Amino acid sequence: AVGSAVLTFNPVADTYVDAGATSTKFGTATTMISDASPIKEAYLRFTVTGVGLAGIESAKLRLTAGSSSASSSDAGGIVHAISNNTWSEANTSYSNRPTVDGPALASAAAVAANQVVDLTVTPAVFGDGTYNFALVTTSSNDVIYNSREAASGKPQLIVTLAQNQAPIVHIGAPAPGVSINPGTALTFTATATDAESGNLASQIQGSSRQDGN
């Protein structure tokens, strides 16, 4: 494998809910809010593709705090994996919110306006598929992040592929056991591929010795 392949995904859905407005839907909002009083919880869904047979070295949820001073908080939230894969961005409210049933994966300390926050979610991401997360907090000082509807600073899931698979090399020419006379040109052809980096043919190097070893 050559270098670390990094895949970046935008959410296919995100929203938040508010215990102070139990029937209100916030799926079109440009922000997501997490708060302990009244309870506000944010939800995100990502579809991961392109991992294939490669392993995953790391996965992180990247969030960007809003630009207003009200976006800051003494706590940036706790991200959980959740099993519910059917909640709807358009129709989710506090009254029908998905259950936060997965383990806490990471938490963020104090967050300032416009700050980029990376939360490690590696244990929850293991290959191609759909992944759902919830962001909750124990602080009554709410934190406000940009949603996928924002003009910039949208959430991202950043997946780094593990470089743990050896390339598959095929020698096309010369054939095994071929003998040639001194001074005769020898054509060498080969292919090499691996799960992480694809076609590596341009990086194949060969050498020879006069004694044939």
XYZ file of N, CA and C in Angstrom:
639
model
N 0.842 -1.185 0.000
C 0.000 0.000 0.000
C 0.880 1.239 0.000
N 0.354 2.302 -0.598
C 1.110 3.544 -0.697
C 0.286 4.663 -0.078
N 0.810 5.296 0.977
C 0.124 6.403 1.614
C -1.148 5.965 2.312
N -1.761 6.880 3.033
C -3.009 6.610 3.731
C -4.164 7.199 2.936
N -5.123 6.351 2.583
C -6.294 6.822 1.865
C -7.301 7.377 2.867
N -7.811 8.563 2.585
C -8.770 9.220 3.474
C -10.063 9.468 2.700
N -11.172 9.021 3.243
C -12.482 9.214 2.645
C -13.274 10.179 3.515
N -13.932 11.150 2.896
C -14.700 12.156 3.626
C -16.151 12.122 3.163
N -17.060 12.074 4.119
C -18.479 11.961 3.810
C -19.269 13.074 4.488
N -20.228 13.619 3.754
C -21.182 14.558 4.326
C -22.403 13.786 4.821
N -23.143 14.330 5.768
C -24.329 13.610 6.240
C -25.369 13.470 5.128
N -26.097 12.376 5.161
C -27.267 12.242 4.296
C -28.515 12.725 5.028
N -28.404 12.914 6.347
C -29.494 13.476 7.140
C -28.924 13.996 8.443
N -29.470 15.100 8.942
C -29.159 15.561 10.305
C -30.291 16.451 10.804
N -30.461 16.470 12.097
C -31.493 17.298 12.709
C -31.241 17.358 14.213
N -32.091 18.084 14.928
C -32.056 18.038 16.394
C -33.485 18.125 16.902
N -33.655 17.797 18.171
C -34.982 17.860 18.788
C -34.893 18.685 20.060
N -36.066 19.175 20.513
C -36.109 20.106 21.647
C -37.264 19.707 22.572
N -36.926 19.393 23.835
C -37.954 19.019 24.809
C -38.890 20.174 25.123
N -38.469 21.381 24.798
C -39.322 22.540 25.014
C -40.279 22.796 23.873
N -40.138 22.034 22.810
C -41.022 22.148 21.636
C -41.177 20.740 21.064
N -41.973 19.923 21.745
C -41.950 18.476 21.507
C -42.425 18.050 20.126
N -43.222 18.876 19.456
C -43.709 18.490 18.124
C -43.013 19.220 16.989
N -42.092 20.112 17.317
C -41.417 20.896 16.282
C -40.326 20.077 15.608
N -40.246 20.218 14.291
C -39.235 19.515 13.498
C -38.203 20.538 13.021
N -36.916 20.180 13.159
C -35.832 21.114 12.843
C -34.954 20.613 11.690
N -35.483 19.732 10.862
C -34.680 19.120 9.809
C -34.129 20.087 8.780
N -34.764 21.246 8.595
C -34.279 22.221 7.620
C -33.429 23.316 8.256
N -33.216 23.238 9.569
C -32.423 24.263 10.253
C -30.963 24.205 9.809
N -30.300 25.327 9.830
C -28.885 25.389 9.455
C -27.970 25.097 10.636
N -28.563 24.835 11.795
C -27.775 24.517 12.990
C -28.342 23.274 13.661
N -27.514 22.671 14.528
C -27.923 21.584 15.411
C -27.535 21.994 16.826
N -28.421 21.717 17.788
C -28.186 22.168 19.160
C -28.201 20.971 20.100
N -27.282 20.991 21.048
C -27.255 19.992 22.118
C -27.285 20.733 23.445
N -28.206 20.315 24.327
C -28.409 21.038 25.582
C -28.992 20.053 26.598
N -28.740 20.313 27.881
C -29.285 19.456 28.934
C -30.548 20.027 29.560
N -30.796 21.340 29.403
C -31.975 21.946 30.023
C -32.403 23.187 29.244
N -33.532 23.119 28.506
C -34.286 21.894 28.238
C -33.479 20.960 27.332
N -33.818 19.688 27.349
C -33.052 18.700 26.585
C -33.152 18.982 25.088
N -32.014 19.064 24.473
C -31.916 19.128 23.015
C -30.871 18.098 22.592
N -31.199 17.293 21.610
C -30.304 16.251 21.115
C -30.200 16.356 19.603
N -29.002 16.162 19.075
C -28.771 16.215 17.628
C -28.522 14.808 17.098
N -28.912 14.595 15.845
C -28.760 13.281 15.213
C -28.167 13.463 13.825
N -27.293 12.527 13.463
C -26.649 12.569 12.146
C -26.605 11.170 11.560
N -26.739 11.105 10.237
C -26.619 9.826 9.522
C -25.636 9.998 8.361
N -24.737 9.024 8.229
C -23.756 9.024 7.145
C -23.824 7.687 6.411
N -23.614 7.738 5.110
C -23.465 6.525 4.304
C -22.019 6.441 3.847
N -21.335 5.380 4.271
C -19.915 5.186 3.963
C -19.786 4.233 2.779
N -19.031 4.634 1.784
C -18.757 3.808 0.616
C -17.272 3.889 0.276
N -16.794 2.928 -0.496
C -15.418 2.977 -0.970
C -14.404 2.314 -0.075
N -14.846 1.744 1.042
C -13.911 1.053 1.931
C -13.547 -0.306 1.357
N -14.530 -1.012 0.841
C -14.266 -2.313 0.232
C -13.616 -3.285 1.200
N -12.515 -3.883 0.755
C -11.812 -4.871 1.570
C -10.808 -4.246 2.532
N -10.634 -2.952 2.450
C -9.644 -2.291 3.304
C -10.127 -2.245 4.745
N -9.192 -2.223 5.664
C -9.524 -2.002 7.059
C -9.639 -0.516 7.345
N -10.154 -0.177 8.505
C -10.301 1.223 8.906
C -9.330 1.527 10.037
N -8.477 2.486 9.797
C -7.512 2.916 10.812
C -8.156 3.861 11.813
N -8.976 4.803 11.322
C -9.631 5.741 12.223
C -10.847 6.339 11.537
N -11.777 6.802 12.352
C -12.950 7.528 11.859
C -13.247 8.635 12.856
N -13.505 9.826 12.350
C -13.808 10.939 13.250
C -14.969 11.755 12.695
N -15.810 12.188 13.605
C -16.918 13.077 13.290
C -16.425 14.500 13.481
N -16.468 15.274 12.403
C -16.005 16.669 12.465
C -17.211 17.599 12.479
N -17.282 18.426 13.506
C -18.344 19.408 13.654
C -17.734 20.803 13.755
N -18.464 21.798 13.270
C -18.004 23.178 13.348
C -19.035 24.005 14.092
N -18.589 24.665 15.152
C -19.500 25.501 15.929
C -19.958 26.697 15.102
N -21.154 27.176 15.405
C -21.676 28.337 14.709
C -20.849 29.586 14.960
N -21.134 30.622 14.193
C -20.310 31.835 14.253
C -20.725 32.800 15.355
N -21.925 32.674 15.882
C -22.366 33.613 16.921
C -21.779 33.220 18.274
N -21.683 34.185 19.158
C -21.134 33.909 20.495
C -22.021 32.921 21.251
N -23.301 32.863 20.917
C -24.219 31.937 21.585
C -23.911 30.484 21.255
N -23.124 30.249 20.214
C -22.785 28.876 19.813
C -21.791 28.229 20.765
N -21.042 29.021 21.497
C -20.005 28.489 22.389
C -20.623 27.821 23.604
N -19.838 26.965 24.245
C -20.324 26.253 25.430
C -19.150 25.779 26.258
N -19.437 25.498 27.527
C -18.400 24.915 28.379
C -18.240 23.421 28.122
N -19.100 22.849 27.284
C -19.005 21.429 26.932
C -19.493 21.247 25.499
N -18.687 20.552 24.696
C -18.996 20.407 23.275
C -19.873 19.227 22.939
N -20.265 18.448 23.961
C -21.177 17.346 23.702
C -20.523 15.986 23.751
N -21.372 14.970 23.796
C -20.952 13.562 23.844
C -21.593 12.858 22.659
N -20.803 12.195 21.846
C -21.338 11.505 20.671
C -21.532 10.025 20.989
N -22.698 9.519 20.628
C -23.052 8.112 20.783
C -23.365 7.521 19.412
N -23.060 6.260 19.218
C -23.622 5.519 18.097
C -25.038 5.113 18.480
N -25.966 5.159 17.528
C -27.330 4.693 17.788
C -27.726 3.693 16.718
N -28.640 2.786 17.072
C -29.013 1.702 16.156
C -30.143 2.075 15.217
N -30.902 3.103 15.552
C -32.053 3.478 14.728
C -31.582 4.021 13.382
N -32.000 3.342 12.313
C -31.602 3.746 10.972
C -32.801 4.211 10.153
N -33.914 4.475 10.834
C -35.129 4.841 10.107
C -35.642 6.234 10.456
N -35.023 6.916 11.419
C -35.483 8.268 11.746
C -35.357 9.167 10.517
N -36.259 10.097 10.413
C -36.338 10.958 9.232
C -35.917 12.379 9.578
N -35.090 12.954 8.742
C -34.693 14.346 8.933
C -35.913 15.261 8.901
N -36.844 14.972 8.013
C -38.000 15.851 7.835
C -39.050 15.690 8.924
N -39.122 14.513 9.551
C -40.255 14.229 10.436
C -39.892 13.957 11.889
N -38.607 14.026 12.238
C -38.217 13.735 13.615
C -38.442 14.945 14.518
N -39.111 14.715 15.636
C -39.297 15.722 16.680
C -38.980 15.074 18.018
N -39.079 15.844 19.078
C -38.779 15.284 20.403
C -39.714 14.124 20.736
N -40.934 14.198 20.296
C -41.928 13.195 20.659
C -41.685 11.843 19.993
N -40.986 11.810 18.865
C -40.708 10.527 18.192
C -39.218 10.314 17.942
N -38.387 10.969 18.762
C -36.935 10.933 18.569
C -36.401 9.505 18.724
N -35.293 9.191 18.043
C -34.677 7.872 18.225
C -34.039 7.748 19.603
N -34.015 6.535 20.107
C -33.403 6.270 21.409
C -31.884 6.313 21.296
N -31.240 6.949 22.237
C -29.771 6.950 22.289
C -29.361 5.667 23.003
N -29.163 4.607 22.236
C -28.970 3.270 22.809
C -27.559 2.721 22.649
N -26.684 3.474 22.025
C -25.317 3.002 21.816
C -24.350 3.602 22.810
N -23.138 3.094 22.819
C -22.143 3.583 23.772
C -21.673 4.993 23.458
N -21.235 5.697 24.489
C -20.564 6.981 24.278
C -19.215 6.715 23.625
N -18.942 7.414 22.548
C -17.705 7.198 21.793
C -16.649 8.255 22.089
N -17.074 9.490 22.265
C -16.121 10.579 22.504
C -16.882 11.777 23.036
N -16.148 12.694 23.655
C -16.751 13.923 24.154
C -15.815 15.087 23.876
N -16.395 16.272 23.844
C -15.616 17.482 23.601
C -15.690 18.391 24.814
N -14.585 19.037 25.117
C -14.532 20.004 26.212
C -15.129 21.329 25.731
N -14.735 22.420 26.337
C -15.289 23.727 25.988
C -15.091 24.022 24.505
N -16.085 24.653 23.908
C -16.075 24.961 22.478
C -16.326 26.453 22.298
N -15.525 27.079 21.428
C -15.695 28.496 21.100
C -16.422 28.637 19.770
N -16.948 29.808 19.500
C -17.596 30.074 18.223
C -16.622 29.806 17.075
N -17.122 29.193 16.022
C -16.360 28.857 14.817
C -15.334 27.743 15.012
N -15.273 27.151 16.185
C -14.274 26.110 16.429
C -14.634 24.818 15.709
N -13.615 24.179 15.146
C -13.775 22.862 14.536
C -13.488 21.809 15.599
N -14.406 20.872 15.768
C -14.309 19.850 16.810
C -14.291 18.478 16.150
N -13.275 17.678 16.447
C -13.171 16.315 15.942
C -13.448 15.328 17.072
N -14.392 14.436 16.846
C -14.786 13.430 17.821
C -14.503 12.046 17.234
N -13.708 11.257 17.926
C -13.313 9.936 17.425
C -14.475 8.949 17.557
N -14.836 8.347 16.419
C -15.943 7.383 16.403
C -15.488 6.055 15.796
N -14.196 5.805 15.803
C -13.629 4.617 15.169
C -14.310 3.308 15.578
N -14.610 3.083 16.860
C -15.209 1.790 17.231
C -16.556 1.513 16.572
N -17.229 2.558 16.089
C -18.568 2.388 15.528
C -18.581 2.250 14.007
N -17.439 2.458 13.365
C -17.377 2.445 11.896
C -16.454 1.318 11.464
N -16.964 0.365 10.730
C -16.185 -0.836 10.436
C -16.203 -1.250 8.976
N -16.743 -0.424 8.091
C -16.760 -0.767 6.674
C -17.825 0.026 5.953
N -18.117 -0.364 4.709
C -19.185 0.282 3.965
C -20.516 0.063 4.684
N -21.366 1.086 4.685
C -22.658 0.956 5.343
C -23.173 2.303 5.821
N -24.279 2.262 6.538
C -24.913 3.471 7.061
C -24.711 3.539 8.569
N -24.347 4.718 9.047
C -24.038 4.907 10.460
C -24.823 6.101 11.006
N -25.371 5.912 12.210
C -26.173 6.942 12.854
C -25.543 7.328 14.188
N -25.551 8.624 14.470
C -24.954 9.139 15.691
C -25.911 10.124 16.367
N -25.790 10.206 17.678
C -26.515 11.211 18.459
C -25.507 12.035 19.240
N -25.779 13.319 19.359
C -24.937 14.216 20.151
C -25.770 14.746 21.310
N -25.327 14.409 22.533
C -26.031 14.841 23.737
C -25.032 15.590 24.619
N -25.507 16.133 25.720
C -24.617 16.844 26.631
C -25.170 16.797 28.049
N -24.306 17.006 29.010
C -24.714 17.125 30.411
C -24.723 18.581 30.861
N -24.412 19.497 29.945
C -24.333 20.918 30.283
C -25.631 21.630 29.903
N -26.060 22.539 30.756
C -27.227 23.366 30.447
C -26.841 24.613 29.653
N -25.574 24.715 29.298
C -25.095 25.779 28.415
C -24.991 25.171 27.016
N -26.002 25.410 26.197
C -26.094 24.683 24.925
C -24.924 24.977 23.998
N -24.610 23.980 23.161
C -23.603 24.123 22.118
C -24.327 24.044 20.783
N -23.943 24.913 19.868
C -24.612 25.006 18.569
C -23.595 24.739 17.468
N -23.892 23.738 16.647
C -23.028 23.385 15.521
C -23.765 23.630 14.201
N -22.990 23.826 13.148
C -23.578 23.928 11.814
C -24.129 22.568 11.387
N -25.241 22.585 10.681
C -25.814 21.367 10.130
C -25.447 21.246 8.656
N -25.925 20.205 8.009
C -25.618 20.022 6.586
C -26.314 21.069 5.719
N -27.297 21.769 6.287
C -27.969 22.834 5.547
C -27.214 24.162 5.620
N -26.179 24.240 6.422
C -25.403 25.480 6.555
C -24.608 25.744 5.275
N -24.255 27.007 5.068
C -23.499 27.379 3.868
C -22.066 26.865 3.927
N -21.534 26.708 5.113
C -20.165 26.216 5.276
C -20.060 25.519 6.628
N -18.913 24.837 6.833
C -18.699 24.162 8.100
C -19.663 23.026 8.358
N -20.075 22.349 7.299
C -21.018 21.240 7.441
C -20.355 20.082 8.181
N -21.135 19.239 8.848
C -20.550 18.056 9.496
C -19.891 17.141 8.467
N -18.896 16.417 8.916
C -18.207 15.452 8.059
C -17.864 14.210 8.876
N -17.880 13.074 8.215
C -17.314 11.848 8.765
C -16.061 11.559 7.961
N -14.909 11.552 8.624
C -13.622 11.409 7.960
C -13.046 10.045 8.323
N -12.890 9.194 7.318
C -12.464 7.809 7.516
C -11.086 7.614 6.888
N -10.129 7.184 7.699
C -8.782 6.859 7.213
C -8.645 5.353 7.119
N -8.270 4.863 5.933
C -8.166 3.430 5.713
C -6.841 2.893 6.235
N -6.903 1.708 6.793
C -5.698 1.059 7.309
C -4.865 0.516 6.155
N -3.563 0.670 6.292
C -2.642 0.181 5.266
C -2.043 -1.140 5.735
N -2.866 -2.177 5.724
C -2.419 -3.445 6.309
C -2.518 -4.628 5.361
N -2.664 -4.346 4.066
C -2.771 -5.442 3.118
C -1.665 -5.313 2.066
N -0.936 -6.390 1.883
C 0.168 -6.371 0.926
C -0.369 -6.325 -0.499
N 0.327 -5.633 -1.408
C -0.101 -5.613 -2.803
C -0.039 -7.009 -3.428
N -0.882 -7.225 -4.421
C -0.849 -8.450 -5.224
C -0.062 -8.141 -6.497
N 1.058 -8.835 -6.685
C 1.951 -8.588 -7.822
C 1.893 -9.775 -8.778
N 1.739 -9.472 -10.062
C 1.748 -10.515 -11.099
C 2.806 -10.167 -12.136
N 3.745 -11.079 -12.351
C 4.791 -10.895 -13.359
C 4.296 -11.467 -14.681
N 4.137 -10.599 -15.676
C 3.681 -11.044 -16.988
C 4.811 -11.531 -17.866
N 5.963 -10.911 -17.791
C 7.142 -11.303 -18.580
C 8.372 -10.811 -17.841
N 9.484 -11.570 -17.872
C 9.637 -12.836 -18.592
C 8.938 -13.998 -17.859
N 8.692 -15.051 -18.576
C 8.090 -16.234 -17.981
C 9.081 -16.901 -17.035
N 8.607 -17.617 -16.031
C 9.510 -18.303 -15.096
C 10.458 -19.253 -15.829
N 11.740 -19.236 -15.444
C 12.716 -20.161 -16.008
C 13.294 -19.774 -17.345
N 12.930 -18.618 -17.887
C 13.437 -18.207 -19.200
C 14.924 -17.879 -19.099
N 15.690 -18.341 -20.079
C 17.121 -18.019 -20.193
C 17.336 -17.178 -21.441
N 18.211 -16.186 -21.353
C 18.505 -15.336 -22.500
C 20.016 -15.226 -22.656
N 20.433 -14.948 -23.881
C 21.849 -14.772 -24.171
C 22.314 -13.398 -23.733
N 23.575 -13.289 -23.351
C 24.108 -11.980 -22.972
C 23.901 -10.958 -24.079
N 23.501 -9.761 -23.717
C 23.297 -8.685 -24.672
C 21.911 -8.660 -25.279
N 21.117 -9.670 -25.009
C 19.760 -9.693 -25.541
C 18.834 -8.859 -24.664
N 18.015 -8.027 -25.314
C 17.074 -7.191 -24.561
C 16.015 -8.067 -23.899
N 15.669 -7.714 -22.703
C 14.674 -8.458 -21.947
C 13.514 -7.527 -21.603
N 12.317 -7.948 -21.969
C 11.117 -7.154 -21.656
C 10.533 -7.609 -20.328
N 10.287 -6.656 -19.460
C 9.730 -6.940 -18.147
C 8.356 -6.288 -18.047
N 7.329 -7.063 -17.745
C 5.993 -6.515 -17.530
C 5.435 -7.073 -16.220
N 4.681 -6.240 -15.530
C 4.098 -6.675 -14.267
C 2.921 -5.770 -13.910
N 2.053 -6.301 -13.083
C 0.959 -5.512 -12.515
C 1.001 -5.645 -11.001
N 0.467 -4.622 -10.321
C 0.381 -4.660 -8.860
C -0.842 -3.868 -8.429
N -1.617 -4.462 -7.553
C -2.791 -3.783 -7.007
C -2.903 -4.095 -5.517
N -3.545 -3.186 -4.793
C -3.917 -3.515 -3.416
C -5.250 -2.877 -3.077
N -5.837 -3.323 -1.973
C -7.197 -2.917 -1.624
C -7.292 -1.435 -1.327
N -6.224 -0.844 -0.774
C -6.299 0.539 -0.351
C -6.008 1.526 -1.470
N -4.994 1.220 -2.302
C -4.505 2.206 -3.255
C -4.763 1.849 -4.707
N -5.362 0.690 -4.959
C -5.708 0.338 -6.331
C -4.508 -0.060 -7.153
N -4.398 0.518 -8.353
C -3.357 0.153 -9.313
C -2.014 0.782 -8.926
N -1.025 -0.079 -8.678
C 0.312 0.392 -8.291
C 1.356 0.084 -9.353
N 0.910 -0.224 -10.581
C 1.833 -0.665 -11.620
C 2.946 0.343 -11.887
N 2.635 1.618 -11.788
C 3.637 2.641 -12.097
C 4.755 2.684 -11.058
N 4.587 2.018 -9.938
C 5.587 2.069 -8.881
C 6.401 0.781 -8.754
N 6.189 -0.133 -9.699
C 6.969 -1.370 -9.681
C 8.392 -1.086 -10.138
N 9.359 -1.642 -9.435
C 10.769 -1.526 -9.803
C 11.384 -2.917 -9.853
N 12.272 -3.120 -10.798
C 12.926 -4.405 -10.932
C 14.444 -4.241 -10.951
N 15.138 -5.327 -10.679
C 16.604 -5.319 -10.740
C 17.084 -6.700 -11.141
N 18.298 -6.778 -11.611
C 18.866 -8.091 -11.988
C 20.343 -8.108 -11.629
N 20.880 -9.322 -11.543
C 22.308 -9.513 -11.255
C 22.885 -10.464 -12.281
N 24.140 -10.287 -12.562
C 24.795 -11.114 -13.583
C 24.819 -12.576 -13.226
N 24.836 -12.877 -11.941
C 24.889 -14.291 -11.555
C 23.511 -14.949 -11.572
N 22.454 -14.135 -11.907
C 21.127 -14.697 -12.039
C 20.368 -14.802 -10.749
N 20.945 -14.406 -9.618
C 20.257 -14.517 -8.337
C 19.511 -13.216 -8.012
